[in-house]
Amino acid sequence: MRGKSLLQCLSSVLICSCLVSLSYARPARLLSSSNSLHVKAVNLGGWLVTEGWIKPSLFDGIMNKDLLDGTQIQLKSVTQQMYLAAESGGGTILVANRTSASGWETFKLWRINKSAFNLRVFNWQFVGLSSNGVQIVATATSPSTSETFQIVRNSDKSRVRLRAPNGSFIQAKTAVSVTADYTKESTNWGDDDPSVFEMKSVGQLQGEFQITNGYGTEAATPILRNHWSTYIVEGDFRSIASSGLNAVRIPVGWWIASDPNPPKPFVGGSLQALDNAFTWAEKYNLGVIVDLHAAPGSQNGFEHSASRDGKQEWGTTDENIQQTVNVIDFLASRYAKRRGLLAIELINEPLAPGATLDSLKKYYQAGYNAVRKYTPNAYVIMSNRLSAQSTELLQFASGFQKSVLDVHYYNLFSSVFTSMTVQENINYVKNNRSTDLSTVSVANGHLVFVGEWTAEWDVNGASKEDYQRFAQAQLDVYGRATFGWAYWTWQNVNDHWSMKFMIDNGYISLK
């Protein structure tokens, strides 16, 4: 049912004076019984921005898929029985004298092809040949042919040799001499070969950069386009609406603004999928929140921000901030007149201290202005920084009309939750989360959005009833958020992360 103007729909919500088009109608399903805005949304995560843990099978066809961009490896010399290390974390030579491995002994891969790689060290320099063409150093700030190595693996992939750009293999001659001058092509992979290293993977990213560069842009294109056209379809929007939800939050990447020809290795075609999403959302009376989930340079170093190797570079220059504003400008101009547009989220989960508060405020001001160029009606959502005070944006966000502050609540990802019982988790939601939600709420100011939450936790052996109680506690508390909430995610191979699974199997009821 439609027909109420936005002004009528929002009459009981305490916000700043709104610029409203009286002819613009919000979906009636977005209204609570008190006739105020109340978003009950689900995130379409893993659709237009890849996160491998949501659908791991997307990566199955990649050769050496355990050696993707950002994979962290540690190398132990079989002759020295010591780990390779970038001395001082980078900027000088490599040595083979560490009895245990940590940051300086860990190398992050940049994948060139299935067997050729650059290796990045703790202080972000690249491993390469010194000026004499033999000594191995970590001094280059950007990679070239002198920093490109072939990784040759034995049959069980536990041992490797690294062929240097000069054609020879790296060897640990002594504990303090690592050189590229071992010329024997054959090896028995035994402990007497100084060019052999035990390789251990200690971390991996599986995001948009990894899947596109892992396959290569040409091979990745049909794989991702098939995923975009089959993973979320019109039937999902119909099911979302019939389940009692009234909106979708759709993560997108910055490269969508360059569709159909984004910078390599990214693949074109996600823009058409987003266009389809608006059509389906409008058909089933759902609001759309467009969420810039992956910003240029990566705002948090996580795979969901399309980081290549975990380095966080977003917001460090005016040019980078302007590039991000241009993405928001593109999205706002394209969808401002669409009836389904509910909000644009300027960025997802910027991480402190890498994303500074000053840079973020500068961006939020410019991003807000970009949206308002095209629409006075769409809400503008500003995400809190991770690892920062939840109150740091309260005064700032309240200075904008129709602004929303986004907070994410997970009883995960912290040692605080690892030993909690079922009831302790529920109590944490009812007490700690409730208090925090009240703290970030401001009368006559911005609205508050719990933009991500899930009914998954660190409790082992929990029963269905336990999950039901935990989910309901969150629904009760987050239902008090003045803008609303969004569950992460709709579909997921991990059942309790999937709202579709939770609803279909009676864990969550919204009706």
Short mmCIF file of C-alpha atoms in Angstrom, two decimals, residues 125-463:
data_model
loop_
_atom_site.label_atom_id
_atom_site.label_comp_id
_atom_site.label_asym_id
_atom_site.label_seq_id
_atom_site.Cartn_x
_atom_site.Cartn_y
_atom_site.Cartn_z
CA GLN A 125 58.62 -2.85 1.07
CA PHE A 126 59.05 -5.60 -1.54
CA VAL A 127 61.65 -8.37 -1.56
CA GLY A 128 64.06 -8.17 -4.48
CA LEU A 129 67.64 -8.26 -5.69
CA SER A 130 70.18 -5.75 -4.48
CA SER A 131 72.23 -3.65 -6.87
CA ASN A 132 74.83 -6.44 -7.11
CA GLY A 133 72.14 -8.77 -8.47
CA VAL A 134 72.71 -11.46 -5.85
CA GLN A 135 71.91 -10.26 -2.33
CA ILE A 136 68.26 -10.51 -1.29
CA VAL A 137 66.91 -7.29 0.20
CA ALA A 138 63.58 -5.67 1.03
CA THR A 139 63.97 -2.07 -0.06
CA ALA A 140 61.69 -1.40 -3.05
CA THR A 141 58.56 0.65 -2.41
CA SER A 142 56.91 -0.66 -5.59
CA PRO A 143 57.53 -3.94 -7.40
CA SER A 144 59.16 -4.46 -10.78
CA THR A 145 60.81 -7.41 -12.51
CA SER A 146 63.60 -7.27 -9.90
CA GLU A 147 61.01 -8.07 -7.24
CA THR A 148 59.25 -10.92 -9.05
CA PHE A 149 59.87 -14.50 -7.92
CA GLN A 150 58.66 -17.90 -9.09
CA ILE A 151 57.44 -20.18 -6.32
CA VAL A 152 58.24 -23.81 -7.18
CA ARG A 153 56.48 -26.34 -4.94
CA ASN A 154 57.05 -30.00 -4.13
CA SER A 155 54.30 -32.57 -4.59
CA ASP A 156 52.60 -32.02 -1.22
CA LYS A 157 53.17 -28.24 -1.42
CA SER A 158 54.84 -28.12 1.99
CA ARG A 159 58.26 -27.21 0.62
CA VAL A 160 59.20 -24.57 -1.93
CA ARG A 161 62.07 -23.05 -3.86
CA LEU A 162 62.05 -19.42 -4.94
CA ARG A 163 63.49 -18.65 -8.36
CA ALA A 164 64.83 -15.12 -8.43
CA PRO A 165 64.64 -12.72 -11.41
CA ASN A 166 68.23 -13.60 -12.32
CA GLY A 167 67.22 -17.23 -12.94
CA SER A 168 68.92 -18.66 -9.87
CA PHE A 169 67.24 -19.89 -6.71
CA ILE A 170 67.32 -18.14 -3.36
CA GLN A 171 69.43 -19.96 -0.80
CA ALA A 172 70.14 -19.49 2.89
CA LYS A 173 73.94 -19.68 2.73
CA THR A 174 74.32 -18.75 6.38
CA ALA A 175 72.11 -17.31 9.07
CA VAL A 176 72.91 -13.79 7.86
CA SER A 177 73.44 -14.39 4.15
CA VAL A 178 70.43 -14.96 1.90
CA THR A 179 71.37 -14.82 -1.77
CA ALA A 180 70.04 -15.62 -5.23
CA ASP A 181 72.90 -17.68 -6.62
CA TYR A 182 71.93 -21.33 -6.28
CA THR A 183 72.02 -22.73 -9.81
CA LYS A 184 71.15 -26.43 -9.49
CA GLU A 185 67.84 -27.03 -11.24
CA SER A 186 67.06 -30.41 -9.69
CA THR A 187 66.44 -31.17 -6.03
CA ASN A 188 65.30 -34.07 -3.89
CA TRP A 189 63.64 -31.59 -1.52
CA GLY A 190 65.80 -32.91 1.31
CA ASP A 191 67.14 -31.11 4.38
CA ASP A 192 70.58 -30.75 2.77
CA ASP A 193 69.44 -28.33 0.03
CA PRO A 194 69.96 -24.66 1.02
CA SER A 195 67.47 -23.54 -1.66
CA VAL A 196 64.60 -25.44 -0.04
CA PHE A 197 62.25 -23.83 2.46
CA GLU A 198 59.32 -25.11 4.42
CA MET A 199 56.36 -22.87 3.61
CA LYS A 200 53.51 -22.22 6.00
CA SER A 201 50.43 -20.12 5.19
CA VAL A 202 49.28 -18.12 8.22
CA GLY A 203 46.60 -15.91 6.72
CA GLN A 204 44.60 -15.38 3.56
CA LEU A 205 42.23 -12.87 2.00
CA GLN A 206 39.33 -13.93 -0.22
CA GLY A 207 37.80 -10.74 -1.51
CA GLU A 208 37.05 -9.08 -4.83
CA PHE A 209 40.71 -8.43 -5.63
CA GLN A 210 41.67 -12.03 -4.88
CA ILE A 211 39.00 -13.61 -7.05
CA THR A 212 39.47 -11.30 -10.04
CA ASN A 213 43.26 -11.33 -9.98
CA GLY A 214 43.35 -15.02 -9.08
CA TYR A 215 41.41 -16.04 -12.17
CA GLY A 216 42.59 -13.07 -14.21
CA THR A 217 40.08 -10.51 -15.45
CA GLU A 218 39.17 -12.41 -18.62
CA ALA A 219 38.46 -15.72 -16.85
CA ALA A 220 36.84 -14.03 -13.85
CA THR A 221 34.31 -12.14 -15.99
CA PRO A 222 31.93 -15.02 -16.85
CA ILE A 223 32.30 -16.50 -13.34
CA LEU A 224 31.30 -13.30 -11.56
CA ARG A 225 28.60 -12.35 -14.05
CA ASN A 226 27.04 -15.78 -13.57
CA HIS A 227 27.27 -15.31 -9.79
CA TRP A 228 25.61 -11.88 -9.94
CA SER A 229 22.76 -13.22 -12.07
CA THR A 230 22.09 -16.37 -10.00
CA TYR A 231 23.10 -15.75 -6.37
CA ILE A 232 20.43 -13.11 -5.76
CA VAL A 233 17.40 -13.16 -8.07
CA GLU A 234 13.92 -11.67 -8.17
CA GLY A 235 12.61 -14.54 -6.10
CA ASP A 236 14.87 -13.51 -3.24
CA PHE A 237 13.31 -10.05 -3.18
CA ARG A 238 9.87 -11.64 -3.17
CA SER A 239 10.87 -13.88 -0.25
CA ILE A 240 12.47 -10.98 1.62
CA ALA A 241 9.27 -8.97 1.35
CA SER A 242 6.99 -11.85 2.30
CA SER A 243 9.10 -12.68 5.36
CA GLY A 244 8.33 -9.35 7.00
CA LEU A 245 11.45 -7.44 6.00
CA ASN A 246 11.04 -4.05 4.35
CA ALA A 247 14.46 -3.11 2.96
CA VAL A 248 17.77 -4.42 1.65
CA ARG A 249 21.25 -3.09 2.26
CA ILE A 250 23.36 -3.78 -0.83
CA PRO A 251 27.17 -3.64 -0.52
CA VAL A 252 28.93 -2.33 -3.64
CA GLY A 253 32.54 -1.64 -4.56
CA TRP A 254 34.07 1.61 -5.78
CA TRP A 255 34.77 0.11 -9.22
CA ILE A 256 31.03 0.02 -9.97
CA ALA A 257 31.29 3.71 -10.92
CA SER A 258 33.59 2.70 -13.81
CA ASP A 259 31.29 -0.03 -15.13
CA PRO A 260 31.40 -1.60 -17.69
CA ASN A 261 35.18 -1.14 -17.87
CA PRO A 262 36.57 -0.86 -14.32
CA PRO A 263 40.31 -0.81 -13.61
CA LYS A 264 41.94 -4.23 -13.69
CA PRO A 265 41.65 -6.72 -12.21
CA PHE A 266 38.02 -5.84 -11.44
CA VAL A 267 35.18 -7.08 -13.63
CA GLY A 268 32.37 -5.06 -15.21
CA GLY A 269 28.73 -6.01 -14.92
CA SER A 270 27.79 -5.41 -11.28
CA LEU A 271 26.03 -2.17 -12.22
CA GLN A 272 23.40 -4.05 -14.19
CA ALA A 273 22.82 -6.29 -11.18
CA LEU A 274 22.29 -3.22 -8.99
CA ASP A 275 19.86 -1.80 -11.55
CA ASN A 276 17.96 -5.09 -11.40
CA ALA A 277 17.90 -4.89 -7.61
CA PHE A 278 16.14 -1.53 -7.73
CA THR A 279 13.55 -2.87 -10.16
CA TRP A 280 12.82 -5.89 -7.97
CA ALA A 281 12.83 -3.86 -4.75
CA GLU A 282 10.28 -1.44 -6.19
CA LYS A 283 8.13 -4.32 -7.43
CA TYR A 284 7.98 -5.81 -3.93
CA ASN A 285 7.76 -2.53 -2.05
CA LEU A 286 11.23 -2.70 -0.48
CA GLY A 287 13.57 0.16 0.29
CA VAL A 288 17.16 0.04 -0.99
CA ILE A 289 20.21 1.12 0.99
CA VAL A 290 23.23 1.38 -1.31
CA ASP A 291 26.31 0.75 0.82
CA LEU A 292 29.80 1.66 -0.38
CA HIS A 293 31.38 -1.42 1.17
CA ALA A 294 34.74 -1.23 -0.59
CA ALA A 295 36.35 2.19 -0.99
CA PRO A 296 39.40 2.94 -3.15
CA GLY A 297 42.58 2.17 -1.24
CA SER A 298 40.68 0.06 1.32
CA GLN A 299 39.22 1.74 4.39
CA ASN A 300 40.05 -1.11 6.75
CA GLY A 301 42.42 -3.61 5.12
CA PHE A 302 39.83 -6.41 5.25
CA GLU A 303 38.90 -8.63 2.31
CA HIS A 304 35.40 -7.14 2.16
CA SER A 305 36.94 -3.78 1.28
CA ALA A 306 38.73 -5.38 -1.71
CA SER A 307 42.18 -4.89 -0.18
CA ARG A 308 44.97 -6.51 -2.14
CA ASP A 309 47.16 -7.37 0.83
CA GLY A 310 45.68 -5.84 3.96
CA LYS A 311 47.23 -2.41 3.63
CA GLN A 312 44.86 0.41 4.50
CA GLU A 313 45.34 3.45 2.27
CA TRP A 314 41.91 5.07 2.07
CA GLY A 315 41.67 8.71 3.13
CA THR A 316 45.40 9.39 3.14
CA THR A 317 45.27 11.95 0.30
CA ASP A 318 42.82 14.54 -0.96
CA GLU A 319 42.84 12.78 -4.32
CA ASN A 320 41.72 9.52 -2.73
CA ILE A 321 38.91 11.23 -0.83
CA GLN A 322 37.75 12.98 -4.00
CA GLN A 323 37.83 9.69 -5.91
CA THR A 324 35.50 8.23 -3.28
CA VAL A 325 33.20 11.26 -3.42
CA ASN A 326 33.00 10.76 -7.18
CA VAL A 327 31.70 7.23 -6.60
CA ILE A 328 28.97 8.57 -4.31
CA ASP A 329 28.15 11.24 -6.88
CA PHE A 330 27.76 8.53 -9.52
CA LEU A 331 25.47 6.41 -7.35
CA ALA A 332 23.35 9.35 -6.22
CA SER A 333 22.92 10.72 -9.73
CA ARG A 334 21.93 7.30 -11.08
CA TYR A 335 19.42 6.32 -8.41
CA ALA A 336 18.13 9.59 -6.90
CA LYS A 337 14.88 9.44 -8.86
CA ARG A 338 14.26 5.77 -8.19
CA ARG A 339 11.29 5.21 -5.90
CA GLY A 340 13.11 2.42 -4.10
CA LEU A 341 16.10 4.50 -2.95
CA LEU A 342 15.96 4.76 0.82
CA ALA A 343 19.55 5.68 1.69
CA ILE A 344 23.14 5.85 0.55
CA GLU A 345 25.81 4.74 3.00
CA LEU A 346 28.98 6.73 2.35
CA ILE A 347 31.43 4.06 3.53
CA ASN A 348 31.39 0.81 5.50
CA GLU A 349 33.47 0.21 8.62
CA PRO A 350 36.40 2.62 8.31
CA LEU A 351 39.08 1.43 10.70
CA ALA A 352 40.84 3.65 13.23
CA PRO A 353 43.50 4.88 13.46
CA GLY A 354 44.36 4.36 9.78
CA ALA A 355 41.21 6.18 8.73
CA THR A 356 41.63 9.36 10.73
CA LEU A 357 38.67 11.19 12.19
CA ASP A 358 39.60 14.38 10.33
CA SER A 359 39.76 12.58 6.98
CA LEU A 360 36.49 10.81 7.65
CA LYS A 361 34.66 14.02 8.58
CA LYS A 362 36.05 15.74 5.51
CA TYR A 363 34.80 12.89 3.37
CA TYR A 364 31.41 12.67 5.06
CA GLN A 365 30.82 16.38 4.46
CA ALA A 366 31.73 16.09 0.78
CA GLY A 367 29.85 12.81 0.34
CA TYR A 368 26.73 14.24 1.96
CA ASN A 369 26.89 17.25 -0.35
CA ALA A 370 27.23 14.93 -3.36
CA VAL A 371 24.02 13.09 -2.41
CA ARG A 372 22.13 16.32 -1.75
CA LYS A 373 22.98 17.56 -5.25
CA TYR A 374 20.49 15.03 -6.55
CA THR A 375 17.98 14.32 -3.79
CA PRO A 376 16.68 15.88 -0.58
CA ASN A 377 14.84 12.66 0.23
CA ALA A 378 17.42 9.90 0.57
CA TYR A 379 18.94 9.36 3.96
CA VAL A 380 22.72 9.65 4.18
CA ILE A 381 24.32 7.01 6.39
CA MET A 382 27.65 7.56 8.11
CA SER A 383 29.43 4.55 9.58
CA ASN A 384 31.19 4.71 12.91
CA ARG A 385 34.88 3.89 12.86
CA LEU A 386 35.94 0.48 14.07
CA SER A 387 38.29 0.56 17.08
CA ALA A 388 37.17 4.07 18.04
CA GLN A 389 34.79 5.64 20.52
CA SER A 390 31.20 5.06 19.45
CA THR A 391 30.34 8.65 20.42
CA GLU A 392 32.95 10.48 18.35
CA LEU A 393 30.57 11.33 15.47
CA LEU A 394 27.47 12.21 17.47
CA GLN A 395 27.73 15.99 17.27
CA PHE A 396 29.04 15.91 13.70
CA ALA A 397 26.34 13.60 12.33
CA SER A 398 23.58 15.57 13.99
CA GLY A 399 24.57 18.63 11.98
CA PHE A 400 23.08 17.16 8.80
CA GLN A 401 19.47 16.80 7.74
CA LYS A 402 18.32 13.20 7.33
CA SER A 403 21.59 11.77 8.53
CA VAL A 404 21.97 8.30 10.03
CA LEU A 405 24.77 6.87 12.19
CA ASP A 406 25.58 3.22 11.48
CA VAL A 407 26.81 0.88 14.25
CA HIS A 408 27.56 -2.83 13.88
CA TYR A 409 27.01 -5.30 16.69
CA TYR A 410 28.52 -8.80 16.69
CA ASN A 411 29.00 -11.06 19.72
CA LEU A 412 32.07 -12.28 17.87
CA PHE A 413 35.58 -11.21 16.84
CA SER A 414 36.69 -10.48 20.42
CA SER A 415 38.03 -12.52 23.31
CA VAL A 416 35.25 -10.95 25.39
CA PHE A 417 32.80 -13.41 23.85
CA THR A 418 34.83 -16.60 23.53
CA SER A 419 33.90 -18.03 26.94
CA MET A 420 30.41 -16.55 27.33
CA THR A 421 27.49 -18.85 27.96
CA VAL A 422 24.15 -18.62 26.16
CA GLN A 423 22.62 -16.50 28.90
CA GLU A 424 25.68 -14.28 29.22
CA ASN A 425 25.47 -13.50 25.50
CA ILE A 426 21.80 -12.67 25.82
CA ASN A 427 22.44 -10.52 28.88
CA TYR A 428 25.22 -8.70 27.02
CA VAL A 429 22.76 -7.76 24.30
CA LYS A 430 20.08 -6.68 26.76
CA ASN A 431 22.47 -4.65 28.89
CA ASN A 432 25.66 -3.60 27.07
CA ARG A 433 24.24 -3.29 23.56
CA SER A 434 21.12 -1.56 24.86
CA THR A 435 23.23 0.96 26.76
CA ASP A 436 25.47 1.62 23.78
CA LEU A 437 22.47 2.08 21.53
CA SER A 438 21.06 4.66 23.93
CA THR A 439 24.44 6.39 24.11
CA VAL A 440 24.69 6.91 20.34
CA SER A 441 21.09 8.08 20.03
CA VAL A 442 20.51 11.83 20.03
CA ALA A 443 17.14 13.52 20.39
CA ASN A 444 16.37 15.87 17.51
CA GLY A 445 19.55 14.77 15.76
CA HIS A 446 20.70 11.91 13.56
CA LEU A 447 18.93 8.56 13.43
CA VAL A 448 20.68 5.33 14.44
CA PHE A 449 21.01 2.20 12.30
CA VAL A 450 22.28 -1.16 13.47
CA GLY A 451 23.55 -1.84 9.98
CA GLU A 452 24.97 -5.30 10.69
CA TRP A 453 24.17 -7.98 13.25
CA THR A 454 23.80 -11.75 13.25
CA ALA A 455 22.49 -14.53 15.45
CA GLU A 456 25.78 -16.40 15.22
CA TRP A 457 28.09 -16.47 18.25
CA ASP A 458 31.01 -18.32 19.88
CA VAL A 459 28.81 -20.70 21.88
CA ASN A 460 29.46 -24.36 21.09
CA GLY A 461 26.62 -26.86 21.15
CA ALA A 462 23.85 -24.28 21.31
CA SER A 463 20.33 -25.61 20.76
#
